[in-house]
Coordinates of C-alpha atoms in Angstrom, one line a residue:
X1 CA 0.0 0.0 0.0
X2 CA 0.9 3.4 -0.7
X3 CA 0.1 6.5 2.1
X4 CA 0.5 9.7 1.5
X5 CA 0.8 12.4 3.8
X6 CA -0.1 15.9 3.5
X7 CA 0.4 18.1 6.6
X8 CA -0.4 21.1 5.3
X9 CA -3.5 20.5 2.5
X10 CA -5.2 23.7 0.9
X11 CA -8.4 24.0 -2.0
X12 CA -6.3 24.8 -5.1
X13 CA -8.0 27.5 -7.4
X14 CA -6.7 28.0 -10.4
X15 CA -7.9 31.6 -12.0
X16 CA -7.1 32.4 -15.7
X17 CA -6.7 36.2 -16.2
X18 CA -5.1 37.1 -19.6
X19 CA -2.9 40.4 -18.7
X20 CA -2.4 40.2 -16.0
X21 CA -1.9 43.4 -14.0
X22 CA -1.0 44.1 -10.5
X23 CA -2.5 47.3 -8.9
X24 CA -5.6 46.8 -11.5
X25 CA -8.6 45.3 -12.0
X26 CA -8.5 41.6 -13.0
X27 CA -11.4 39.6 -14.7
X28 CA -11.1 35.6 -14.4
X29 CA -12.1 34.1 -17.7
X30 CA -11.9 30.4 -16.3
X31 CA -11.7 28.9 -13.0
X32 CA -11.3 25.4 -11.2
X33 CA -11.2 23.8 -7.7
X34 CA -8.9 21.0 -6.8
X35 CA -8.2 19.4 -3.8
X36 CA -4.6 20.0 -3.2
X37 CA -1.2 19.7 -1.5
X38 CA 1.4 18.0 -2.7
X39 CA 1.2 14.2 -1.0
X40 CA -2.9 14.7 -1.9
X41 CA -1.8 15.8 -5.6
X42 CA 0.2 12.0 -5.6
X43 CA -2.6 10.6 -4.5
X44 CA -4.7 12.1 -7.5
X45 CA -2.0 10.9 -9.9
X46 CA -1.4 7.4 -8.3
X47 CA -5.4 7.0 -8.9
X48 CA -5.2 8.4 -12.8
X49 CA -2.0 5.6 -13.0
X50 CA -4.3 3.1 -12.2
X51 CA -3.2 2.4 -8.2
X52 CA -4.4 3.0 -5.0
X53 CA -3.5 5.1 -2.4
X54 CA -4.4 6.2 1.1
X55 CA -4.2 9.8 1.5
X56 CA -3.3 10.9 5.4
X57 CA -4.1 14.5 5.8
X58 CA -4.7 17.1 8.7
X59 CA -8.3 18.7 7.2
X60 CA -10.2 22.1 8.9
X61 CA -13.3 23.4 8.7
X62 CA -15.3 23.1 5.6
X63 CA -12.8 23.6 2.8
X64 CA -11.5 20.6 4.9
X65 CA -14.7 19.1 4.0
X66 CA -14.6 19.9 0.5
X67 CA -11.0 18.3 0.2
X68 CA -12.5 15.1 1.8
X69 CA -15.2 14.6 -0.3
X70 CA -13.6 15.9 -3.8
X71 CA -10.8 13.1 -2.9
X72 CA -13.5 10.3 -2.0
X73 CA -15.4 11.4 -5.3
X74 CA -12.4 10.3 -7.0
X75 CA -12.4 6.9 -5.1
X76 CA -9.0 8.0 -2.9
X77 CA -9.7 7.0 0.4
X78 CA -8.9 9.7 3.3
X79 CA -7.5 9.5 6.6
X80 CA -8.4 13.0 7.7
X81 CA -7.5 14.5 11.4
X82 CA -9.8 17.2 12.4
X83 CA -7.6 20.6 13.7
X84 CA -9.5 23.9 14.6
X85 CA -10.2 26.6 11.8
X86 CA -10.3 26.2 8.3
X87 CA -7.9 24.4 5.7
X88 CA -6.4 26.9 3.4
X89 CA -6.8 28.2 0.2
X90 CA -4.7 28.6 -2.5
X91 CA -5.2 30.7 -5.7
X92 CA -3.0 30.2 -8.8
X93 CA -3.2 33.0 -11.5
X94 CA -2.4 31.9 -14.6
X95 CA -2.0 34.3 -17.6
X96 CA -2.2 32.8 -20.8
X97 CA -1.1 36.0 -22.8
X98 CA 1.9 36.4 -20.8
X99 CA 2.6 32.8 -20.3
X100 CA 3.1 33.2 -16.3
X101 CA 2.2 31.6 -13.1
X102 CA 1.5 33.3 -10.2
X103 CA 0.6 31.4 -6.7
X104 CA -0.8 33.1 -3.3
X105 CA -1.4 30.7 -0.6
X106 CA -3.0 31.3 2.4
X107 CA -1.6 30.1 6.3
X108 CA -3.1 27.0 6.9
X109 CA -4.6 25.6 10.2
X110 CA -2.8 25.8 13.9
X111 CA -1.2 22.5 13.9
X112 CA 0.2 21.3 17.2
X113 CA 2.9 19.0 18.2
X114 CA 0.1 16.7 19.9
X115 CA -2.0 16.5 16.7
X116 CA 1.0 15.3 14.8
X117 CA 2.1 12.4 17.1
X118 CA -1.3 11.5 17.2
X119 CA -1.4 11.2 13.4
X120 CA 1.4 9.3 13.3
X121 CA 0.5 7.0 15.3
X122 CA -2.5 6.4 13.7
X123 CA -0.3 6.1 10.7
X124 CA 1.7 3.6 11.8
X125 CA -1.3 1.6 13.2
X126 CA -2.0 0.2 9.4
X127 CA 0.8 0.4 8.1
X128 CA 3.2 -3.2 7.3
X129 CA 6.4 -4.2 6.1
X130 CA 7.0 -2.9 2.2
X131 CA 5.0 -0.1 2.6
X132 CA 5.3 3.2 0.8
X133 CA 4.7 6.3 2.5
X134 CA 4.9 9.3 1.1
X135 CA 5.7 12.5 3.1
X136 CA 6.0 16.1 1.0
X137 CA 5.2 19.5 1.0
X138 CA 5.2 22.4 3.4
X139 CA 5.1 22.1 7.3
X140 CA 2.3 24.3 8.6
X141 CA 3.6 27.2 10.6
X142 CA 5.2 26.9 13.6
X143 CA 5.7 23.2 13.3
X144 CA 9.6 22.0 13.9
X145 CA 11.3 21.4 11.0
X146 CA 12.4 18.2 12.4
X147 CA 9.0 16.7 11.9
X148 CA 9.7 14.9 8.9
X149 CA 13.0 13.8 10.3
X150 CA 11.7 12.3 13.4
X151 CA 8.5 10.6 11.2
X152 CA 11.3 8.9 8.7
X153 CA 12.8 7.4 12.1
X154 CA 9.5 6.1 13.1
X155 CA 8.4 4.6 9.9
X156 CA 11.8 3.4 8.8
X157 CA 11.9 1.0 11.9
X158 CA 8.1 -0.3 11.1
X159 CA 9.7 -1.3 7.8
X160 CA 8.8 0.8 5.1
X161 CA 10.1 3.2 2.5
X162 CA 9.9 6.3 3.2
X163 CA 9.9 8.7 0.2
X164 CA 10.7 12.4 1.0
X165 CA 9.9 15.6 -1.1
X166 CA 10.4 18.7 0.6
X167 CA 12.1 21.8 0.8
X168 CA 14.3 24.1 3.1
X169 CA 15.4 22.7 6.6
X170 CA 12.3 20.3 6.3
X171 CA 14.6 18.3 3.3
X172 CA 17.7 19.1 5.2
X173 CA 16.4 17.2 8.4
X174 CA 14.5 15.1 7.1
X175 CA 17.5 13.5 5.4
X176 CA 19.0 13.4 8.1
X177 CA 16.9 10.1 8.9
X178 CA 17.9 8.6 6.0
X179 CA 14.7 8.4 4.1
X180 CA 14.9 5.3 1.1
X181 CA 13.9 7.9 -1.8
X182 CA 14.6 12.0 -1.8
X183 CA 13.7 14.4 -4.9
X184 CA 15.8 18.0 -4.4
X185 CA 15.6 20.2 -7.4
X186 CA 19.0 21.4 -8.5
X187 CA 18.6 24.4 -6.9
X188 CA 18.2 22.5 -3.4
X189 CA 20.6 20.2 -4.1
X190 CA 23.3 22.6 -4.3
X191 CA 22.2 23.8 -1.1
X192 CA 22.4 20.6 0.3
X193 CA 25.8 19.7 -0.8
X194 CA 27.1 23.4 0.1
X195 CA 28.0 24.1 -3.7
X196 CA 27.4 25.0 -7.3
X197 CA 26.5 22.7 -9.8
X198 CA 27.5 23.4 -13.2
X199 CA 26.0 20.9 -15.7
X200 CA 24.9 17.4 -15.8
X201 CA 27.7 15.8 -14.6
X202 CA 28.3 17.9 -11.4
X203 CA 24.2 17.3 -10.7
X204 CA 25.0 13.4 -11.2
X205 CA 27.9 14.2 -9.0
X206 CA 26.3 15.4 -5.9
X207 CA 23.2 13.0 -6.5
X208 CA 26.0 9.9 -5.8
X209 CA 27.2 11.6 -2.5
X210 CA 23.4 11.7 -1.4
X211 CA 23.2 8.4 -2.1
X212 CA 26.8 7.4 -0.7
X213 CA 25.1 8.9 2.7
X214 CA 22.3 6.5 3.0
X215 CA 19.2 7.7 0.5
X216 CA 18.6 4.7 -1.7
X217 CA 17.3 6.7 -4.4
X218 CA 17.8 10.5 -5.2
X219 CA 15.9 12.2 -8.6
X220 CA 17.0 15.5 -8.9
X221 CA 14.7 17.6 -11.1
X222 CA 16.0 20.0 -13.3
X223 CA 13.2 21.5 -15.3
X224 CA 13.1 21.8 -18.8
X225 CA 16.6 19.8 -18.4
X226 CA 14.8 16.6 -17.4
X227 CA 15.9 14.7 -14.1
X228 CA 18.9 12.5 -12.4
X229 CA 18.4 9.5 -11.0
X230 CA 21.0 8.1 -8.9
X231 CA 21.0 4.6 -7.1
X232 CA 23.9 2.7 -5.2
X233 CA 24.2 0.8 -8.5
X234 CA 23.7 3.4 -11.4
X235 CA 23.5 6.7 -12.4
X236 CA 21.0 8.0 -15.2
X237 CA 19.9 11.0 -17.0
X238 CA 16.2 11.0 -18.3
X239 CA 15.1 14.1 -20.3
X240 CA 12.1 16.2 -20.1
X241 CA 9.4 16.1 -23.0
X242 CA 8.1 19.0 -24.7
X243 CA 4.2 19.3 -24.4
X244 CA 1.8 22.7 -24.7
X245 CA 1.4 24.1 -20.8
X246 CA -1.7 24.0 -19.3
X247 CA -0.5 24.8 -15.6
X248 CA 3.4 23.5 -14.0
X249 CA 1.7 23.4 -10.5
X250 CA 2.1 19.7 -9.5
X251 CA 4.7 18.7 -12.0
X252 CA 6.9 17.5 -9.5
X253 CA 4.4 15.7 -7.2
X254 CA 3.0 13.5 -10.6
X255 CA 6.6 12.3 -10.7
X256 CA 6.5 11.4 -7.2
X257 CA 3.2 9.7 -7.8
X258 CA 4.7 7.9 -10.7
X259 CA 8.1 7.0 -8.9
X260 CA 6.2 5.3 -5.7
X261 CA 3.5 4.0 -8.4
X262 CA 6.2 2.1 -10.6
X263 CA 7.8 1.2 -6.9
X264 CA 5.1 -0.6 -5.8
X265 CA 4.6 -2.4 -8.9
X266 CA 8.4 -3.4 -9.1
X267 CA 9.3 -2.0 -12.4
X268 CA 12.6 -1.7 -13.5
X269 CA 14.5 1.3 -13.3
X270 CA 14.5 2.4 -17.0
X271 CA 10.6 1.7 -17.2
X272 CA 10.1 3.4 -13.9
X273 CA 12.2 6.9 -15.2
X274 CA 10.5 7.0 -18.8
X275 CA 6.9 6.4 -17.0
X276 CA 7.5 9.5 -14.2
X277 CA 9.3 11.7 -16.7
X278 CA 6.0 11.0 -19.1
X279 CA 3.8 11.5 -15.8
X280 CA 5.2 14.5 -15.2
X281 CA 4.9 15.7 -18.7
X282 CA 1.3 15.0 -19.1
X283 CA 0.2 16.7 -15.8
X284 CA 1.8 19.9 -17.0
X285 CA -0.5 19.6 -20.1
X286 CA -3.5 19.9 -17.5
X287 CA -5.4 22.6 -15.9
X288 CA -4.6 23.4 -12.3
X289 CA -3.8 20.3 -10.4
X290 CA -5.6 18.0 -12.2
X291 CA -4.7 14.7 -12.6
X292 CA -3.8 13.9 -16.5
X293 CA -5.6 10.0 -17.8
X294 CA -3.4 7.2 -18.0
X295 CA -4.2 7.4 -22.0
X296 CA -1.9 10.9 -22.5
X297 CA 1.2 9.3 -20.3
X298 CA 1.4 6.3 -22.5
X299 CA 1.2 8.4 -25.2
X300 CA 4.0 10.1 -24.1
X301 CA 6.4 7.2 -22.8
X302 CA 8.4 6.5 -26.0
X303 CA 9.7 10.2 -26.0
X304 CA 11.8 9.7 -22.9
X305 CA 15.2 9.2 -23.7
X306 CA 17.7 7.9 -21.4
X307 CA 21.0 8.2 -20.7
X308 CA 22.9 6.0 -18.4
X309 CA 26.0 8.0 -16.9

């Protein structure tokens, strides 16, 4: 079984507004609701792929409620824990004239440190050995940037593999723990590793000394440049495919959704990079954070090319 977690959920509303103007008066031509947050956007995606999923979530109020019943609507079934106020809302302006992206997200829900050992150990109540569980996104505020660390500890001595996607001290920490899979951008990853990256090689370089340091798989995401995946074994580069963009909000998360996917199912490496790579591709394609059909990432999977390194 696959769980996902999603700590800090939110409504995703996605606004089109051709010219966009700041300090004017904006008309919305289109608009959709999804429910959102990253581990709850790989939950959408795992469903599309044809898996199943069990989305853990901290939900408020009644946009909590909408979340819960958009998600059960698409037959993803919802461990929610109640916490006081409302679950937040996020708005993503889109401008199709100007071809940019703007998001403004709201706070979420006071989330305690009580609520979250609670959910945890509710988490690891039905969870069993060769489990997936996914934990990714944002902490809500003022929750210790340890969290994620201390949760891989937990869940790595039930037995399962903990994937990680995250950002800031979150990732820091929380690889710290040694999670079995970790996705830093390139950007993060030179954080991480206290350098610059310059090219492909240097990426694929710094990908092996997370992996050298106990992550059993690391996919760096570069963007239009297409991803690194590195495994104690092998090194690969897989490259991006061009397709018209609909919204880039969730990219990352359907390769997530894919990776874990293909995980569970015990596909091979190569198969597993050309089917997150097409994932992702065919989620950008998509309005807002909808899931793209499993139809359109076939379509797309002999376009990956790979390149072992």
């Amino acid at each position: 079984m696959i769980y996902t977690v999603t700590l800090n959920p939110a409504l995703d509303k996605t606004v089109h507004i051709p010219n966009f103007e700041v300090d004017a008066v904006n008309r919305i031509t289109e608009l959709r609701r999804d429910a959102g947050g990253k581990g709850i956007n790989v939950s959408k995606v795992i469903a599309q792929l044809g898996g199943t999923s069990e989305a853990v979530a901290i939900l408020a109020g009644g946009t909590g409620d909408w979340i819960r019943g958009a998600l059960a609507e698409a037959g993803i079934h919802v461990t929610a824990y109640a916490a006081e106020g409302a679950t937040r809302t996020n708005l993503k302006v889109v401008d199709p004239v100007n071809n940019t992206h703007t998001d403004i997200n709201e706070p979420g829900p006071q989330v305690t440190g009580a609520m979250l050992e609670e959910l945890l150990d509710v988490l690891v109540e039905g969870i069993v050995d060769d489990d997936i569980v996914v934990l990714s996104g944002s902490l809500p505020a003022g929750v210790d940037p340890a969290t994620y660390g201390a949760w891989t500890r937990v869940l790595r001595s039930e037995g399962v593999r903990v994937y990680l996607d995250a950002d800031g001290e979150a990732l820091r920490r929380g690889l710290e723990a040694k999670p079995f899979f970790a996705k830093p951008n390139d950007h993060e990853l030179s954080e991480l590793v206290g350098r610059k990256l310059d090219g492909l090689e240097d990426i694929a370089c710094a990908a092996r000394e997370l992996v050298g340091e106990g992550i059993g798989r690391v996919v760096v995401s570069m963007g239009g440049k297409g991803a690194v995946v590195a495994t104690p074994d092998e090194i690969w580069h897989a490259s991006s495919v061009e397709v018209p963009v609909g919204s880039t909000v969730g990219a990352g998360d359907a390769v997530v959704a894919a990776l874990a996917y293909a995980d569970a199912c015990g596909l091979p490496l190569e198969d597993t990079m050309r089917l997150a790579m097409a994932t992702g591709a065919a989620n950008v394609m998509e309005s807002g954070t909808q899931a793209a059909e499993r139809s359109v990432v076939d379509s797309l999977i002999d376009r990956v090319e790979l390149t072992r390194l």
